[in-house]
Coordinates of N, CA and C in Angstrom, one line a residue:
M1 N 252.5 161.3 -7.7 CA 251.3 161.0 -6.9 C 251.4 159.5 -6.6
P2 N 251.4 159.1 -5.3 CA 251.4 157.7 -5.0 C 250.2 156.9 -5.4
T3 N 250.4 155.7 -5.9 CA 249.2 154.9 -6.3 C 249.1 153.8 -5.4
T4 N 247.8 153.3 -5.2 CA 247.5 152.2 -4.4 C 247.2 151.0 -5.2
I5 N 247.1 149.8 -4.6 CA 246.8 148.6 -5.4 C 245.4 148.7 -6.0
F6 N 244.5 149.4 -5.3 CA 243.2 149.6 -5.8 C 243.1 150.4 -7.1
D7 N 244.1 151.2 -7.3 CA 244.1 152.0 -8.6 C 244.2 151.1 -9.8
Q8 N 244.9 150.0 -9.7 CA 245.0 149.1 -10.8 C 243.7 148.5 -11.3
F9 N 242.7 148.4 -10.3 CA 241.4 147.8 -10.7 C 240.7 148.9 -11.6
T10 N 240.7 150.1 -11.2 CA 240.0 151.2 -12.0 C 240.7 151.3 -13.3
R11 N 242.1 151.2 -13.3 CA 242.8 151.3 -14.6 C 242.4 150.1 -15.5
R12 N 242.3 148.9 -15.0 CA 241.9 147.8 -15.8 C 240.6 148.0 -16.4
T13 N 239.6 148.4 -15.6 CA 238.2 148.6 -16.1 C 238.2 149.8 -17.1
A14 N 239.0 150.8 -16.8 CA 239.0 152.0 -17.8 C 239.6 151.6 -19.1
N15 N 240.7 150.8 -19.1 CA 241.3 150.4 -20.3 C 240.4 149.5 -21.2
V16 N 239.7 148.6 -20.5 CA 238.9 147.6 -21.3 C 237.7 148.4 -21.8
T17 N 237.0 149.2 -21.0 CA 235.9 150.0 -21.5 C 236.2 151.0 -22.6
A18 N 237.4 151.5 -22.5 CA 237.9 152.4 -23.6 C 238.1 151.6 -24.9
Q19 N 238.6 150.4 -24.8 CA 238.7 149.6 -26.0 C 237.3 149.2 -26.5
L20 N 236.4 148.9 -25.6 CA 235.0 148.6 -26.1 C 234.4 149.8 -26.8
T21 N 234.6 151.0 -26.3 CA 234.1 152.2 -26.9 C 234.7 152.4 -28.3
A22 N 236.0 152.2 -28.4 CA 236.7 152.4 -29.6 C 236.3 151.4 -30.7
L23 N 235.9 150.2 -30.2 CA 235.5 149.1 -31.2 C 234.0 149.2 -31.5
G24 N 233.3 150.0 -30.8 CA 231.9 150.2 -31.0 C 231.0 149.0 -30.4
I25 N 231.6 148.4 -29.4 CA 230.9 147.3 -28.7 C 230.1 147.9 -27.5
P26 N 228.8 147.6 -27.4 CA 228.0 148.1 -26.3 C 228.5 147.6 -24.9
R27 N 228.3 148.5 -23.9 CA 228.8 148.1 -22.5 C 227.9 147.1 -21.8
T28 N 226.7 146.9 -22.3 CA 225.8 145.9 -21.8 C 225.5 144.8 -22.8
A29 N 225.7 143.6 -22.5 CA 225.4 142.5 -23.4 C 224.0 142.5 -23.8
P30 N 223.7 142.3 -25.1 CA 222.3 142.2 -25.5 C 221.5 141.1 -24.8
A31 N 220.2 141.3 -24.6 CA 219.4 140.2 -24.0 C 219.4 139.0 -24.9
R32 N 219.4 137.9 -24.3 CA 219.3 136.6 -25.1 C 217.9 136.3 -25.5
P33 N 217.7 135.8 -26.6 CA 216.3 135.4 -27.0 C 215.8 134.3 -26.0
P34 N 214.5 134.2 -25.8 CA 214.0 133.2 -24.9 C 214.4 131.8 -25.4
A35 N 214.7 130.9 -24.5 CA 215.0 129.5 -24.9 C 213.8 128.7 -25.4
D36 N 214.1 127.8 -26.3 CA 213.0 126.9 -26.8 C 212.6 126.0 -25.7
P37 N 211.4 125.9 -25.2 CA 211.0 125.0 -24.2 C 211.1 123.6 -24.5
T38 N 211.1 123.2 -25.8 CA 211.2 121.8 -26.2 C 212.6 121.3 -26.3
D39 N 213.6 122.2 -26.3 CA 215.0 121.8 -26.4 C 215.5 121.6 -25.0
P40 N 215.9 120.4 -24.6 CA 216.4 120.1 -23.2 C 217.8 120.7 -23.0
W41 N 218.5 121.0 -24.1 CA 219.9 121.6 -23.9 C 219.9 123.1 -24.0
A42 N 218.8 123.7 -24.2 CA 218.8 125.2 -24.4 C 219.1 125.8 -23.0
S43 N 219.9 126.9 -23.1 CA 220.3 127.6 -22.0 C 219.2 128.6 -21.6
N44 N 218.9 128.7 -20.3 CA 217.9 129.6 -19.8 C 218.5 130.8 -19.0
Y45 N 219.8 131.0 -19.2 CA 220.5 132.1 -18.4 C 220.1 133.4 -19.1
A46 N 219.4 134.2 -18.5 CA 218.9 135.5 -19.1 C 219.4 136.7 -18.3
A47 N 220.4 136.5 -17.4 CA 220.9 137.6 -16.6 C 221.6 138.5 -17.5
P48 N 221.4 139.8 -17.4 CA 222.1 140.8 -18.2 C 223.6 140.9 -17.7
V49 N 224.5 141.1 -18.6 CA 225.9 141.2 -18.3 C 226.4 142.6 -18.5
D50 N 226.9 143.2 -17.5 CA 227.5 144.5 -17.6 C 228.9 144.4 -17.9
R51 N 229.3 144.9 -19.1 CA 230.7 144.8 -19.6 C 231.6 145.8 -19.0
S52 N 231.2 146.6 -18.1 CA 232.1 147.6 -17.4 C 232.4 147.2 -16.0
T53 N 232.1 145.9 -15.6 CA 232.4 145.5 -14.2 C 233.8 145.0 -14.2
L54 N 234.4 144.9 -13.1 CA 235.8 144.4 -12.9 C 235.9 143.0 -13.3
A55 N 234.9 142.2 -12.9 CA 234.9 140.8 -13.2 C 234.9 140.5 -14.7
W56 N 234.0 141.2 -15.5 CA 234.0 141.0 -16.9 C 235.2 141.5 -17.6
C57 N 235.8 142.6 -17.1 CA 237.0 143.2 -17.7 C 238.2 142.2 -17.4
T58 N 238.2 141.6 -16.3 CA 239.2 140.6 -15.9 C 239.1 139.4 -16.8
A59 N 237.9 138.9 -17.0 CA 237.6 137.7 -17.8 C 238.0 137.9 -19.3
V60 N 237.6 139.0 -19.8 CA 238.0 139.3 -21.2 C 239.5 139.5 -21.4
Q61 N 240.1 140.1 -20.4 CA 241.5 140.4 -20.5 C 242.3 139.0 -20.4
M62 N 241.9 138.2 -19.5 CA 242.5 136.8 -19.3 C 242.4 136.0 -20.6
L63 N 241.2 136.0 -21.2 CA 241.0 135.3 -22.5 C 241.8 135.9 -23.6
A64 N 241.8 137.2 -23.7 CA 242.6 137.8 -24.8 C 244.1 137.6 -24.6
D65 N 244.6 137.7 -23.4 CA 246.0 137.4 -23.2 C 246.4 136.0 -23.5
H66 N 245.5 135.0 -23.1 CA 245.8 133.6 -23.3 C 245.8 133.2 -24.8
H67 N 244.8 133.8 -25.5 CA 244.7 133.4 -26.9 C 245.4 134.4 -27.8
H68 N 246.1 135.4 -27.3 CA 246.9 136.4 -28.1 C 246.0 137.0 -29.1
T69 N 244.8 137.5 -28.7 CA 243.9 138.1 -29.6 C 243.5 139.5 -29.0
G70 N 242.7 140.2 -29.7 CA 242.1 141.4 -29.2 C 240.9 141.1 -28.3
I71 N 240.5 142.0 -27.5 CA 239.3 141.7 -26.7 C 238.0 141.6 -27.5
D72 N 238.0 142.1 -28.7 CA 236.8 142.0 -29.5 C 236.5 140.6 -29.9
R73 N 237.5 139.7 -29.9 CA 237.3 138.3 -30.3 C 236.8 137.5 -29.1
Q74 N 237.0 138.0 -27.8 CA 236.7 137.3 -26.6 C 235.4 137.8 -25.9
V75 N 234.7 138.8 -26.5 CA 233.6 139.4 -25.8 C 232.5 138.4 -25.5
L76 N 232.1 137.6 -26.5 CA 231.1 136.6 -26.3 C 231.4 135.5 -25.3
A77 N 232.7 135.1 -25.3 CA 233.2 134.1 -24.3 C 233.1 134.7 -22.9
A78 N 233.5 135.9 -22.7 CA 233.4 136.5 -21.3 C 232.0 136.7 -20.9
D79 N 231.1 137.1 -21.9 CA 229.6 137.2 -21.6 C 229.1 135.9 -21.1
A80 N 229.4 134.8 -21.8 CA 228.9 133.5 -21.5 C 229.4 133.0 -20.1
L81 N 230.7 133.3 -19.8 CA 231.3 132.9 -18.6 C 230.6 133.5 -17.4
L82 N 230.4 134.9 -17.5 CA 229.8 135.6 -16.3 C 228.3 135.3 -16.3
R83 N 227.7 135.1 -17.4 CA 226.2 134.8 -17.4 C 226.0 133.5 -16.7
E84 N 226.8 132.5 -16.9 CA 226.5 131.2 -16.4 C 227.2 130.9 -15.0
L85 N 228.4 131.4 -14.8 CA 229.1 131.1 -13.5 C 229.3 132.3 -12.6
G86 N 229.1 133.5 -13.1 CA 229.3 134.7 -12.3 C 230.8 134.9 -12.0
V87 N 231.1 135.7 -11.0 CA 232.4 136.0 -10.7 C 233.2 134.8 -10.3
R88 N 232.6 133.8 -9.7 CA 233.3 132.6 -9.3 C 233.8 131.8 -10.5
G89 N 233.2 132.1 -11.7 CA 233.7 131.5 -12.9 C 235.1 131.9 -13.3
L90 N 235.6 133.0 -12.7 CA 237.0 133.4 -13.0 C 238.0 132.4 -12.5
A91 N 237.7 131.7 -11.3 CA 238.5 130.7 -10.8 C 238.5 129.5 -11.7
Q92 N 237.4 129.1 -12.3 CA 237.3 128.0 -13.2 C 238.0 128.3 -14.5
L93 N 237.9 129.6 -15.0 CA 238.6 130.0 -16.2 C 240.1 129.9 -16.0
H94 N 240.5 130.4 -14.8 CA 242.0 130.4 -14.5 C 242.5 129.0 -14.5
T95 N 241.8 128.0 -13.9 CA 242.2 126.6 -13.9 C 242.2 126.1 -15.3
D96 N 241.1 126.4 -16.1 CA 241.0 125.9 -17.4 C 242.2 126.4 -18.3
L97 N 242.5 127.6 -18.1 CA 243.6 128.2 -18.9 C 245.0 127.6 -18.6
H98 N 245.1 126.9 -17.4 CA 246.3 126.2 -17.0 C 246.1 124.7 -17.2
H99 N 245.3 124.3 -18.2 CA 245.1 122.9 -18.6 C 244.5 122.1 -17.4
G100 N 243.7 122.7 -16.6 CA 243.0 121.9 -15.5 C 243.8 121.8 -14.3
A101 N 245.0 122.3 -14.2 CA 245.8 122.2 -13.0 C 245.2 123.1 -11.9
P102 N 245.2 122.6 -10.7 CA 244.7 123.4 -9.6 C 245.7 124.6 -9.4
I103 N 245.1 125.8 -9.1 CA 245.9 127.0 -8.9 C 246.1 127.2 -7.4
D104 N 247.3 127.3 -6.9 CA 247.6 127.7 -5.5 C 247.8 129.2 -5.4
Y105 N 246.8 129.9 -5.0 CA 246.8 131.3 -5.0 C 247.8 131.9 -3.9
R106 N 248.4 131.1 -3.1 CA 249.5 131.6 -2.2 C 250.7 131.8 -3.0
F107 N 250.9 131.2 -4.2 CA 252.1 131.3 -5.0 C 251.8 132.0 -6.4
T108 N 250.5 132.0 -6.7 CA 250.1 132.6 -8.0 C 249.2 133.8 -7.7
P109 N 249.4 135.0 -8.2 CA 248.5 136.1 -7.9 C 247.2 135.9 -8.5
C110 N 246.1 136.1 -7.8 CA 244.8 136.0 -8.3 C 244.5 137.0 -9.4
P111 N 243.9 136.6 -10.5 CA 243.7 137.6 -11.6 C 242.7 138.6 -11.3
Y112 N 241.8 138.4 -10.3 CA 240.7 139.3 -10.0 C 241.1 140.3 -9.0
C113 N 241.7 139.8 -7.8 CA 242.0 140.8 -6.7 C 243.5 141.1 -6.7
S114 N 244.3 140.5 -7.6 CA 245.7 140.7 -7.7 C 246.5 140.3 -6.4
G115 N 245.9 139.4 -5.7 CA 246.6 138.8 -4.6 C 246.4 139.4 -3.2
I116 N 245.4 140.4 -3.1 CA 245.2 141.0 -1.8 C 244.2 140.2 -1.0
G117 N 243.5 139.2 -1.6 CA 242.6 138.3 -0.8 C 241.3 138.9 -0.5
E118 N 241.0 140.1 -0.8 CA 239.7 140.7 -0.5 C 239.0 141.0 -1.9
D119 N 237.7 141.1 -1.8 CA 236.9 141.4 -3.0 C 237.1 142.9 -3.3
P120 N 237.7 143.2 -4.5 CA 238.0 144.6 -4.7 C 236.8 145.5 -5.0
T121 N 235.7 144.9 -5.2 CA 234.4 145.7 -5.5 C 233.7 146.0 -4.2
Q122 N 234.1 145.3 -3.1 CA 233.4 145.6 -1.8 C 234.3 146.6 -1.0
P123 N 233.6 147.3 -0.1 CA 234.4 148.2 0.8 C 235.4 147.3 1.7
T124 N 236.5 147.8 2.1 CA 237.5 147.1 2.9 C 237.0 147.0 4.3
C125 N 237.6 146.1 5.1 CA 237.2 146.0 6.5 C 237.4 147.3 7.3
G126 N 238.4 148.1 6.9 CA 238.5 149.4 7.6 C 237.4 150.3 7.3
E127 N 236.9 150.3 6.0 CA 235.8 151.1 5.6 C 234.5 150.7 6.3
F128 N 234.3 149.3 6.4 CA 233.2 148.8 7.1 C 233.2 149.0 8.6
G129 N 234.4 149.1 9.1 CA 234.6 149.2 10.6 C 234.5 147.9 11.3
C130 N 235.0 146.8 10.6 CA 235.0 145.5 11.1 C 236.0 145.4 12.3
A131 N 235.7 144.5 13.2 CA 236.7 144.2 14.3 C 237.9 143.5 13.7
P132 N 239.1 143.8 14.2 CA 240.3 143.2 13.6 C 240.3 141.6 13.7
W133 N 239.7 141.1 14.7 CA 239.7 139.6 14.8 C 238.8 138.9 13.7
L134 N 237.9 139.7 13.1 CA 237.0 139.2 12.1 C 237.7 138.9 10.8
E135 N 238.9 139.6 10.6 CA 239.6 139.5 9.4 C 240.0 138.1 9.1
F136 N 240.2 137.3 10.1 CA 240.7 135.9 9.9 C 239.6 134.9 10.2
A137 N 238.4 135.3 10.4 CA 237.3 134.3 10.8 C 236.3 134.1 9.7
G138 N 236.7 133.8 8.5 CA 235.7 133.5 7.4 C 234.9 134.7 7.1
H139 N 235.5 135.8 6.8 CA 234.9 137.1 6.6 C 234.1 137.2 5.3
D140 N 233.2 138.1 5.2 CA 232.3 138.3 4.0 C 233.1 139.0 2.9
H141 N 234.2 139.6 3.2 CA 234.8 140.5 2.2 C 235.9 139.7 1.4
V142 N 236.0 138.4 1.5 CA 237.0 137.6 0.8 C 236.8 137.6 -0.7
C143 N 237.8 137.5 -1.4 CA 237.7 137.4 -2.9 C 237.0 136.2 -3.3
P144 N 236.0 136.3 -4.2 CA 235.3 135.1 -4.6 C 236.1 134.1 -5.5
V145 N 237.2 134.6 -6.0 CA 238.0 133.8 -6.9 C 239.0 133.0 -6.1
C146 N 239.9 133.6 -5.3 CA 240.9 133.0 -4.6 C 240.5 132.6 -3.1
Q147 N 239.3 132.9 -2.7 CA 238.8 132.6 -1.4 C 239.7 133.2 -0.3
G148 N 240.3 134.3 -0.5 CA 241.1 135.0 0.6 C 242.5 134.5 0.7
D149 N 243.0 133.6 -0.1 CA 244.4 133.2 0.0 C 245.3 134.3 -0.4
G150 N 246.1 134.8 0.5 CA 246.9 135.9 0.2 C 248.1 135.5 -0.6
Y151 N 248.5 136.3 -1.6 CA 249.7 136.0 -2.4 C 250.9 136.4 -1.7
Q152 N 251.5 135.5 -1.1 CA 252.7 135.7 -0.3 C 253.8 134.6 -0.5
P153 N 254.3 134.5 -1.7 CA 255.3 133.4 -1.9 C 256.5 133.5 -1.0
Q154 N 256.9 134.6 -0.6 CA 258.1 134.7 0.2 C 257.8 134.1 1.6
W155 N 256.6 134.2 2.1 CA 256.2 133.7 3.4 C 256.0 132.1 3.3
F156 N 255.2 131.7 2.3 CA 254.8 130.3 2.2 C 255.9 129.4 1.7
T157 N 256.9 130.0 0.9 CA 258.0 129.2 0.4 C 258.8 128.6 1.5
E158 N 259.1 129.4 2.5 CA 259.9 128.9 3.6 C 259.2 127.8 4.3
E159 N 257.9 128.0 4.5 CA 257.1 126.9 5.2 C 257.1 125.7 4.3
H160 N 256.9 125.9 3.0 CA 256.8 124.8 2.0 C 258.2 124.0 2.0
M161 N 259.3 124.8 2.0 CA 260.6 124.1 1.9 C 260.9 123.3 3.2
T162 N 260.4 123.8 4.3 CA 260.6 123.1 5.6 C 259.8 121.7 5.5
E163 N 258.6 121.8 5.0 CA 257.8 120.6 4.8 C 258.5 119.6 3.9
L164 N 259.0 120.1 2.7 CA 259.7 119.2 1.8 C 261.0 118.6 2.3
E165 N 261.7 119.4 3.1 CA 262.9 118.9 3.7 C 262.6 117.7 4.7
K166 N 261.5 117.9 5.4 CA 261.1 116.8 6.4 C 260.7 115.6 5.6
L167 N 259.9 115.7 4.5 CA 259.6 114.6 3.7 C 260.8 113.9 3.1
L168 N 261.8 114.7 2.6 CA 263.0 114.1 2.1 C 263.8 113.4 3.2
A169 N 263.9 113.9 4.4 CA 264.6 113.2 5.4 C 263.9 111.9 5.8
D170 N 262.5 111.9 5.8 CA 261.8 110.7 6.1 C 262.0 109.7 5.0
A171 N 262.1 110.1 3.7 CA 262.3 109.2 2.6 C 263.7 108.6 2.7
V172 N 264.7 109.4 3.0 CA 266.1 108.9 3.2 C 266.2 107.9 4.3
E173 N 265.5 108.2 5.4 CA 265.5 107.2 6.6 C 264.8 105.9 6.2
E174 N 263.7 106.0 5.5 CA 263.0 104.8 5.1 C 263.8 104.0 4.1
R175 N 264.6 104.7 3.2 CA 265.4 104.0 2.3 C 266.6 103.2 3.0
E176 N 267.1 103.9 4.0 CA 268.2 103.2 4.7 C 267.7 102.0 5.5
E177 N 266.5 102.1 6.0 CA 265.9 101.0 6.7 C 265.7 99.8 5.8
R178 N 265.2 100.1 4.6 CA 264.9 99.1 3.6 C 266.3 98.5 3.1
A179 N 267.3 99.3 3.0 CA 268.6 98.8 2.5 C 269.2 97.9 3.6
S180 N 269.0 98.2 4.9 CA 269.6 97.3 5.9 C 268.8 96.0 5.9
L181 N 267.5 96.1 5.7 CA 266.7 94.9 5.6 C 267.1 94.0 4.5
R182 N 267.3 94.6 3.3 CA 267.7 93.9 2.1 C 269.1 93.2 2.4
Y183 N 270.0 93.9 3.1 CA 271.3 93.4 3.4 C 271.2 92.2 4.3
R184 N 270.3 92.3 5.3 CA 270.2 91.2 6.3 C 269.6 89.9 5.6
I185 N 268.6 90.2 4.7 CA 268.0 89.1 3.9 C 269.0 88.4 3.0
R186 N 269.8 89.3 2.3 CA 270.8 88.7 1.4 C 271.8 87.9 2.2
T187 N 272.2 88.4 3.3 CA 273.3 87.7 4.1 C 272.7 86.4 4.6
R188 N 271.5 86.3 5.0 CA 270.9 85.1 5.5 C 270.8 84.1 4.3
L189 N 270.3 84.6 3.2 CA 270.2 83.7 2.0 C 271.5 83.2 1.5
H190 N 272.5 84.0 1.6 CA 273.9 83.6 1.2 C 274.4 82.6 2.2
R191 N 274.2 82.7 3.5 CA 274.6 81.7 4.5 C 273.9 80.4 4.2
R192 N 272.6 80.4 3.9 CA 271.9 79.2 3.6 C 272.5 78.5 2.4
A193 N 272.8 79.3 1.4 CA 273.4 78.7 0.1 C 274.7 78.1 0.4
V194 N 275.5 78.7 1.2 CA 276.9 78.2 1.5 C 276.8 76.9 2.3
R195 N 275.8 76.8 3.2 CA 275.6 75.6 4.0 C 275.2 74.4 3.2
T196 N 274.4 74.6 2.2 CA 273.9 73.5 1.4 C 274.8 73.2 0.3

């Protein structure tokens, strides 16, 4: 039976929720107690977190893979991330896990949408019946993590290499110009030294 890329999202969610069930962890995060109004640092994020969503499953899986632990040790971290930053927090988490380096999703597959550039929880443009020209015009269905950057290293690498070759050629040309200038200055200084 052929599988589509969208099957991996349901498999990811099913695997994580099965692990939660086996560990006896509820699928909905418990409500937080109300924040102390006198504490200026108290968090007032009281949004419930559904632990069976694709975003939560992706966050807990990323944390567990990075720290080489089971998902039971990362449940509270994933809760906090989605409670405070939402799905967009996955991009921040991905950057943080790479020591703050910016992630170029043209060369690195997005952990949420796996490089398709669309939000996997939303219906596709075909299901919505969107006009084909809307696909490239800041569409509503873009992935909130990678912002629609398609994972196509084979396409962008050629373009990137062409850019780098041009920069290298410019640098070599500039070096040759500087070398000839240094030669002319040295020759003139040598002539002056010989005359005196």
